[in-house]
Amino acid sequence: MERFPIIQIIDEEGNVVLPEYREKLTKELVMTMYYHLIRTRTFDRKCVSLQRQGRIGTYAPYEGQEASQVGSALALENDDWLFPTYRDHGATMTFGHSLVRILLYWKGRNEGCVPPDGKKIFPPSVPIATQLPHAAGAAYAEKRKGTKNAVIVYFGDGATSEGDFHEGLNIASVFHVPAVFFNQNNQYAISVPITRQMKTKTIAQKALAYDIPGIRVDGNDIFAVYFETKKALDRARNGEGPTLIEAVTWRYGAHTTADDPTKYRDQEESKRRRERDPIVRVERFLKQIGWWDEQQIKAMQEKVQAEIEQAVAEMEQFPEANPADMFDFVFATPTWTIEQQKQMYTSWRERA
Amino acid sequence: MERFPIIQIIDEEGNVVLPEYREKLTKELVMTMYYHLIRTRTFDRKCVSLQRQGRIGTYAPYEGQEASQVGSALALENDDWLFPTYRDHGATMTFGHSLVRILLYWKGRNEGCVPPDGKKIFPPSVPIATQLPHAAGAAYAEKRKGTKNAVIVYFGDGATSEGDFHEGLNIASVFHVPAVFFNQNNQYAISVPITRQMKTKTIAQKALAYDIPGIRVDGNDIFAVYFETKKALDRARNGEGPTLIEAVTWRYGAHTTADDPTKYRDQEESKRRRERDPIVRVERFLKQIGWWDEQQIKAMQEKVQAEIEQAVAEMEQFPEANPADMFDFVFATPTWTIEQQKQMYTSWRERA
Amino acid sequence: MTTTVKTNTLTLVQAVTDALRTMLREREDVLVLGEDVGKNGGVFRATDGLQAEFGEDRVIDTPLSEAGFTGAAIGMAVNGLRPVVEIQFLGFIYPAYEQIMTHAARIRSRTLGHFTVPMVIRAPYGAGVRAPEIHSDSTEALFTHMPGVKVVCPSTPYDAKGLLISAIEDPDPVLFLEPMRCYRAFREEVPEGKYTIEIGKGKRVREGEDVTVIAWGAMVPVAMKAAEEAAKKGINADVIDLRTLYPLDRELIVESVQKTGRTVIVQEAHATGGVANDLIALINDECFLYQKAPVERVTGFDVPVPFFSLEDHYLPTPDRVLYAIEKAVTF
Amino acid sequence: MTTTVKTNTLTLVQAVTDALRTMLREREDVLVLGEDVGKNGGVFRATDGLQAEFGEDRVIDTPLSEAGFTGAAIGMAVNGLRPVVEIQFLGFIYPAYEQIMTHAARIRSRTLGHFTVPMVIRAPYGAGVRAPEIHSDSTEALFTHMPGVKVVCPSTPYDAKGLLISAIEDPDPVLFLEPMRCYRAFREEVPEGKYTIEIGKGKRVREGEDVTVIAWGAMVPVAMKAAEEAAKKGINADVIDLRTLYPLDRELIVESVQKTGRTVIVQEAHATGGVANDLIALINDECFLYQKAPVERVTGFDVPVPFFSLEDHYLPTPDRVLYAIEKAVTF
Ligand SMILES: Cc1ncc(C[n+]2csc(CCOP(=O)(O)OP(=O)(O)O)c2C)c(N)n1
Ligand SMILES: Cc1ncc(C[n+]2csc(CCOP(=O)(O)OP(=O)(O)O)c2C)c(N)n1
Ligand SMILES: [Mg+2]
Ligand SMILES: [Mg+2]
């Protein structure tokens, strides 16, 4: 633990505790961050409410984790790769994913897995930790092609128990690839607390098993997340290999809308955690420094609202899923069994 | 590395370098160790020669690793569990496995997987690292039953790259079970050197990822292996949880008799390594201390030879494998498909 | 003398809990482990209340580590316990595939019976509940092609309890598949306490002479619905709920197909490589001269189980089954 | 105009090396990775000399980590490379099963074709070479029941090279199974340079009218031997080498079975859940009225592939096949 102290740039009151960062916190940067923080939070809440109304399916909220997701995604360059989980649409939307497509994903539509042109955003990995080896391989390909692109891959505290976590990190370290392994330690894997997930007090220390840098940041401090991720990405680009980052955070809500957290944890805890809210913290900072402009903030909120409403409307007007898609994209050229099944099904439907 | 120095009790010249152990090295203990060292080596060489003569199948030799296997196995109590790999029959025979059965194993006989009565020796795990979770589970069962029994599980340097290594250790650490994870780092996984297997310089440091003790011993120093394994087993029995031990060693020969090491490594290296031979070292110690008794040693060698010849003879007189066995032990009660296939096959053979 | 057995009206998932509770009470060596099975009571509440009753040592929340805890359960089973492992969804069993395939299934034969693995792996399976990707697989055939493991798949609360108890008492590994779609679909009277249903025995759930309809798990209600529709058209179907997928109930299947000469199999999984093809092979072997028509299959397609917006198009429906019944009967 | 193509007399394993070398030369994006594929040239020498020619960045020794390097290869394939992964023995593919099942097979359909996985997984498979346990599995059916993956299994050097080149050029994941028993069993003239054999096409390796014998991989020589014996008894077998297990060559199979009306399938794998049952299902669908006898299967048994002292009892033999041929013909 002592070896892996939590890096913090602003504390819960919004004070800059690492003064050397003070001047790096330009107004433009901080306002951009704040914008994405409220954009992601607004979107998340909208999704929860859409799910309650039955307008999308089961949804995995990230409220509380916005600093981790936004801060790390803002640290990326345009040509980098992003490998998310099902809970990282805060990161993908910040990196440039389309809101409509994210909504479609939660509506059970494959279109939700297709990133905007030129954006290297992989579909969310549902089987836990399986995306870590992918990230190692994609980073190897960038290295082989001689680019300066890096790869970031997201995963949770629970994911660290899977073999793929270990194999992915080991391979990345042996192949010395430009990848950042970004862990959001929200301290729960559904109902299982981190104390039953691992004996170690930190996730960062697992980097010692691969002889790569292990960094532990306050995942509710967007500045710490942003600068540490940037450093790790820079190391990656400079041929210094992979980094493991542990962002210590908390999800306020349920694991998914199908989950009932009252079954396994004290709801008071999540309320208390709001004291360390990643957004409130930036607001305090903005107010202290005198960059808080009620008008501007209001305009920002309205813009975000409008964008999200627009996306929801588009999602709901999106053409219905076409059963043919299920057959047509299994292989580049469908096999005869698939072709035959498609024809049978199509003619059967037409008959009925 | 500094954090995980190699523990040595005697050096290559046979000098005791940790004087506090001097009096623990009783003549009885050292002679027992020496006996098992030559017994295991003689057996190994016999097996290689049996394979060359086509009297057994492909065989995995361990010459060079005897101190690791014998030292650790001697540290066990009678009721402990032993989970070996295909290369650990030096350990299993020391722990009490039957030589005949070990030979039968290499002759493609299931009888080789059956330990002597009351001996908790698991069959060698062929799929790499899969035995680590078994050991964690077996240890959990001992804990639940409230015994003082411990579990030892063997695996190689290559095995550390598998997900099951990680999952086994993580579960063992979280469940705090009485298990010792005994790694023989012979520095190669078939042809792959440890430098391409992992970025870390040690395997012991991987214990930090599970917050358990990580010990690095000279695997060619049977005293160091024995005492460190005993300490780890004691911790296990006392409810102090699992330990990871890395025994640094070297296999002189081929990966298996089907392997050609000249393809991938300099054979001079293995010759040089004989300078650090685990047996020579004990011989030097015995001579220095004046316990070397030519007569006694000769008798010991003869006894070992006779025992092995006897085992080979028994192996070769062993009744032929019965095809019915293949059908009869899949389930406690064969299913009808198996019963039907057995009948068909039996009647077909009788007809032919 | 009459004995009255108290019954409760339970859903399938409640019957599973009841079976687990019954066996945890009955046998000290039984334990339950998996992700979220403890305080949370499982994501489907299949283990609800069990940790409170039996403690953290017997109802164990494991790390997120299917290979690890399945492997650990193998070690426990070899060492005298009877672990019941929960895989959260069948689609997440694949990381444990090596452990099941190379160890759970083979330890008995490897050691000529010296070591054995009396363990149960429970897994909810199947599509139709609007779950995210990978949560909807029905890949039972990956386990029927694995000598050393039995595969059980009940479709009703009563069968679920009796079969799960049999599975726990079985001396060999049993994969116990629970059709998610049936978890809360209906309730049934389920006796209290212990009773067993023999593994390897199917059940005729409807009697008829015109055509044999074979289904399992979530496809049983689909098949039944189709059979009822067919009855309205004067076609009388013999409907079989397989209940066990390995070993198959040869007698029941053969007897029915020899009687009707026409067969429809309803399978949720992909056509290629599915259990339906084992049934066709059995019919080929035992009913060749009785067959009046080729066997009709109504199956999921040879495509990954689609995202939920399309899953209803993937799943066999009563209409599709009815169509196949008519085809078989009019051949 | 005549073109002369130079040929070399190669074993199957040499033909594999030749295919890899040809494609490594031809395409910068091709790379080979796996355990011991580098300096050692693979435990069967299938990659002999390739690292020396193409460097450590293209012929990569990986850590002992099947899930990890298969997953990494998926990431490479998605990002523009064409990895050819070697699994040392098919019995060690199981730790990578999740990666193949949930990703390699599904990334194209998941993303409606936006991301694709042009990768090949090569694996020696099968029994009969006196290898230790788990080294002898023939579990191809676990992959034919996995939509999104093609499964190829050549039995000759010529086919091995042409099919492997096709697999490498295929835009989708291909599992390429190499029958260990045929690795050095015989040699054949193999053209230098690049040529392809279409995936999905079987080959008639013997012409006959009395009975269709279908086999693949190491069972092809067994089937041929039986067919030759049968010929001596006046039974003329049409022998088909499937070459691809998914998708099956429907035309060839159906045409042959409709011609002969009698079928024998020779399969090394366990009977239950094997590819033979897919063939029976196909015959059921397409040849019902042509069948003069039930399909005969000669297969491995529903038991784990035994330790090598008993493997000859497990494996189908020409005698057993001949017996089945006679049974089919005299039904
Ligand atoms: C291989 C696998 N096993 C189980 C699941 C079911 N599951 C979905 S999310 C989850 C918990 C993940 O926890 P963590 O990694 O901490 O991520 P978080 O959900 O907290 O973001 C589980 C067990 C899964 N998706 N994949
Ligand atoms: C899962 C799996 N993959 C591959 C193999 C093939 N194989 C057998 S031994 C071996 C190397 C093992 O190296 P290490 O763990 O260092 O043990 P050692 O052989 O050196 O004792 C490999 C790759 C296997 N047995 N299991
Ligand atoms: Mg978490
Ligand atoms: Mg080694």
JSON list of C-alpha atoms in Angstrom, two decimals, chain C residues 39-120:
[
{"chain": "C", "resi": 39, "resn": "LYS", "atom": "CA", "xyz": [-25.27, -12.42, 0.31]},
{"chain": "C", "resi": 40, "resn": "ASN", "atom": "CA", "xyz": [-26.79, -11.59, -3.03]},
{"chain": "C", "resi": 41, "resn": "GLY", "atom": "CA", "xyz": [-28.38, -15.01, -3.32]},
{"chain": "C", "resi": 42, "resn": "GLY", "atom": "CA", "xyz": [-27.36, -15.32, -6.96]},
{"chain": "C", "resi": 43, "resn": "VAL", "atom": "CA", "xyz": [-28.30, -13.04, -9.81]},
{"chain": "C", "resi": 44, "resn": "PHE", "atom": "CA", "xyz": [-31.47, -15.09, -10.28]},
{"chain": "C", "resi": 45, "resn": "ARG", "atom": "CA", "xyz": [-31.96, -15.62, -6.53]},
{"chain": "C", "resi": 46, "resn": "ALA", "atom": "CA", "xyz": [-31.37, -19.34, -6.93]},
{"chain": "C", "resi": 47, "resn": "THR", "atom": "CA", "xyz": [-29.31, -19.38, -3.74]},
{"chain": "C", "resi": 48, "resn": "ASP", "atom": "CA", "xyz": [-31.44, -16.90, -1.86]},
{"chain": "C", "resi": 49, "resn": "GLY", "atom": "CA", "xyz": [-31.12, -17.24, 1.89]},
{"chain": "C", "resi": 50, "resn": "LEU", "atom": "CA", "xyz": [-28.68, -20.13, 1.75]},
{"chain": "C", "resi": 51, "resn": "GLN", "atom": "CA", "xyz": [-25.63, -18.28, 3.03]},
{"chain": "C", "resi": 52, "resn": "ALA", "atom": "CA", "xyz": [-27.63, -16.92, 5.95]},
{"chain": "C", "resi": 53, "resn": "GLU", "atom": "CA", "xyz": [-28.67, -20.45, 6.84]},
{"chain": "C", "resi": 54, "resn": "PHE", "atom": "CA", "xyz": [-25.48, -22.38, 6.14]},
{"chain": "C", "resi": 55, "resn": "GLY", "atom": "CA", "xyz": [-22.69, -19.85, 6.57]},
{"chain": "C", "resi": 56, "resn": "GLU", "atom": "CA", "xyz": [-19.94, -18.43, 4.43]},
{"chain": "C", "resi": 57, "resn": "ASP", "atom": "CA", "xyz": [-17.96, -21.64, 4.50]},
{"chain": "C", "resi": 58, "resn": "ARG", "atom": "CA", "xyz": [-20.64, -23.66, 2.78]},
{"chain": "C", "resi": 59, "resn": "VAL", "atom": "CA", "xyz": [-22.21, -21.06, 0.54]},
{"chain": "C", "resi": 60, "resn": "ILE", "atom": "CA", "xyz": [-19.19, -19.36, -0.88]},
{"chain": "C", "resi": 61, "resn": "ASP", "atom": "CA", "xyz": [-18.83, -16.20, -2.90]},
{"chain": "C", "resi": 62, "resn": "THR", "atom": "CA", "xyz": [-15.89, -16.85, -5.16]},
{"chain": "C", "resi": 63, "resn": "PRO", "atom": "CA", "xyz": [-13.63, -14.49, -7.04]},
{"chain": "C", "resi": 64, "resn": "LEU", "atom": "CA", "xyz": [-14.69, -13.86, -10.67]},
{"chain": "C", "resi": 65, "resn": "SER", "atom": "CA", "xyz": [-12.78, -16.84, -11.86]},
{"chain": "C", "resi": 66, "resn": "GLU", "atom": "CA", "xyz": [-14.67, -19.66, -13.57]},
{"chain": "C", "resi": 67, "resn": "ALA", "atom": "CA", "xyz": [-11.62, -21.79, -14.34]},
{"chain": "C", "resi": 68, "resn": "GLY", "atom": "CA", "xyz": [-10.28, -21.18, -10.86]},
{"chain": "C", "resi": 69, "resn": "PHE", "atom": "CA", "xyz": [-13.37, -22.02, -8.86]},
{"chain": "C", "resi": 70, "resn": "THR", "atom": "CA", "xyz": [-14.40, -24.89, -11.09]},
{"chain": "C", "resi": 71, "resn": "GLY", "atom": "CA", "xyz": [-10.88, -26.25, -10.72]},
{"chain": "C", "resi": 72, "resn": "ALA", "atom": "CA", "xyz": [-11.01, -25.66, -6.98]},
{"chain": "C", "resi": 73, "resn": "ALA", "atom": "CA", "xyz": [-14.35, -27.47, -6.84]},
{"chain": "C", "resi": 74, "resn": "ILE", "atom": "CA", "xyz": [-12.71, -30.41, -8.58]},
{"chain": "C", "resi": 75, "resn": "GLY", "atom": "CA", "xyz": [-10.08, -30.42, -5.85]},
{"chain": "C", "resi": 76, "resn": "MET", "atom": "CA", "xyz": [-12.80, -30.26, -3.22]},
{"chain": "C", "resi": 77, "resn": "ALA", "atom": "CA", "xyz": [-14.74, -33.11, -4.82]},
{"chain": "C", "resi": 78, "resn": "VAL", "atom": "CA", "xyz": [-11.64, -35.26, -5.06]},
{"chain": "C", "resi": 79, "resn": "ASN", "atom": "CA", "xyz": [-11.05, -34.53, -1.40]},
{"chain": "C", "resi": 80, "resn": "GLY", "atom": "CA", "xyz": [-14.40, -35.62, -0.03]},
{"chain": "C", "resi": 81, "resn": "LEU", "atom": "CA", "xyz": [-16.75, -32.68, -0.53]},
{"chain": "C", "resi": 82, "resn": "ARG", "atom": "CA", "xyz": [-19.72, -32.35, -2.89]},
{"chain": "C", "resi": 83, "resn": "PRO", "atom": "CA", "xyz": [-19.50, -28.93, -4.41]},
{"chain": "C", "resi": 84, "resn": "VAL", "atom": "CA", "xyz": [-22.37, -27.46, -6.39]},
{"chain": "C", "resi": 85, "resn": "VAL", "atom": "CA", "xyz": [-20.87, -24.80, -8.60]},
{"chain": "C", "resi": 86, "resn": "GLU", "atom": "CA", "xyz": [-22.95, -22.03, -10.10]},
{"chain": "C", "resi": 87, "resn": "ILE", "atom": "CA", "xyz": [-21.87, -20.61, -13.43]},
{"chain": "C", "resi": 88, "resn": "GLN", "atom": "CA", "xyz": [-23.72, -17.32, -13.66]},
{"chain": "C", "resi": 89, "resn": "PHE", "atom": "CA", "xyz": [-24.81, -17.91, -17.27]},
{"chain": "C", "resi": 90, "resn": "LEU", "atom": "CA", "xyz": [-23.92, -20.85, -19.50]},
{"chain": "C", "resi": 91, "resn": "GLY", "atom": "CA", "xyz": [-22.15, -18.40, -21.84]},
{"chain": "C", "resi": 92, "resn": "PHE", "atom": "CA", "xyz": [-19.59, -17.85, -19.10]},
{"chain": "C", "resi": 93, "resn": "ILE", "atom": "CA", "xyz": [-18.68, -21.48, -18.69]},
{"chain": "C", "resi": 94, "resn": "TYR", "atom": "CA", "xyz": [-16.14, -21.39, -21.52]},
{"chain": "C", "resi": 95, "resn": "PRO", "atom": "CA", "xyz": [-13.20, -20.24, -19.38]},
{"chain": "C", "resi": 96, "resn": "ALA", "atom": "CA", "xyz": [-13.82, -23.35, -17.27]},
{"chain": "C", "resi": 97, "resn": "TYR", "atom": "CA", "xyz": [-14.05, -25.59, -20.30]},
{"chain": "C", "resi": 98, "resn": "GLU", "atom": "CA", "xyz": [-10.53, -26.94, -19.95]},
{"chain": "C", "resi": 99, "resn": "GLN", "atom": "CA", "xyz": [-11.07, -27.83, -16.30]},
{"chain": "C", "resi": 100, "resn": "ILE", "atom": "CA", "xyz": [-14.28, -29.67, -17.08]},
{"chain": "C", "resi": 101, "resn": "MET", "atom": "CA", "xyz": [-13.03, -31.36, -20.23]},
{"chain": "C", "resi": 102, "resn": "THR", "atom": "CA", "xyz": [-9.59, -32.45, -19.11]},
{"chain": "C", "resi": 103, "resn": "HIS", "atom": "CA", "xyz": [-10.27, -33.04, -15.41]},
{"chain": "C", "resi": 104, "resn": "ALA", "atom": "CA", "xyz": [-13.83, -33.22, -14.11]},
{"chain": "C", "resi": 105, "resn": "ALA", "atom": "CA", "xyz": [-14.74, -35.58, -16.95]},
{"chain": "C", "resi": 106, "resn": "ARG", "atom": "CA", "xyz": [-11.60, -37.69, -16.85]},
{"chain": "C", "resi": 107, "resn": "ILE", "atom": "CA", "xyz": [-10.37, -38.08, -13.30]},
{"chain": "C", "resi": 108, "resn": "ARG", "atom": "CA", "xyz": [-12.38, -41.23, -12.65]},
{"chain": "C", "resi": 109, "resn": "SER", "atom": "CA", "xyz": [-11.25, -42.99, -15.82]},
{"chain": "C", "resi": 110, "resn": "ARG", "atom": "CA", "xyz": [-7.72, -41.64, -15.52]},
{"chain": "C", "resi": 111, "resn": "THR", "atom": "CA", "xyz": [-7.35, -43.23, -12.11]},
{"chain": "C", "resi": 112, "resn": "LEU", "atom": "CA", "xyz": [-9.47, -46.33, -12.73]},
{"chain": "C", "resi": 113, "resn": "GLY", "atom": "CA", "xyz": [-11.90, -45.08, -10.16]},
{"chain": "C", "resi": 114, "resn": "HIS", "atom": "CA", "xyz": [-9.39, -44.21, -7.45]},
{"chain": "C", "resi": 115, "resn": "PHE", "atom": "CA", "xyz": [-10.23, -40.51, -7.51]},
{"chain": "C", "resi": 116, "resn": "THR", "atom": "CA", "xyz": [-13.70, -39.31, -8.41]},
{"chain": "C", "resi": 117, "resn": "VAL", "atom": "CA", "xyz": [-15.42, -35.98, -8.92]},
{"chain": "C", "resi": 118, "resn": "PRO", "atom": "CA", "xyz": [-18.90, -35.91, -7.45]},
{"chain": "C", "resi": 119, "resn": "MET", "atom": "CA", "xyz": [-19.70, -32.35, -8.39]},
{"chain": "C", "resi": 120, "resn": "VAL", "atom": "CA", "xyz": [-22.57, -30.48, -9.98]}
]
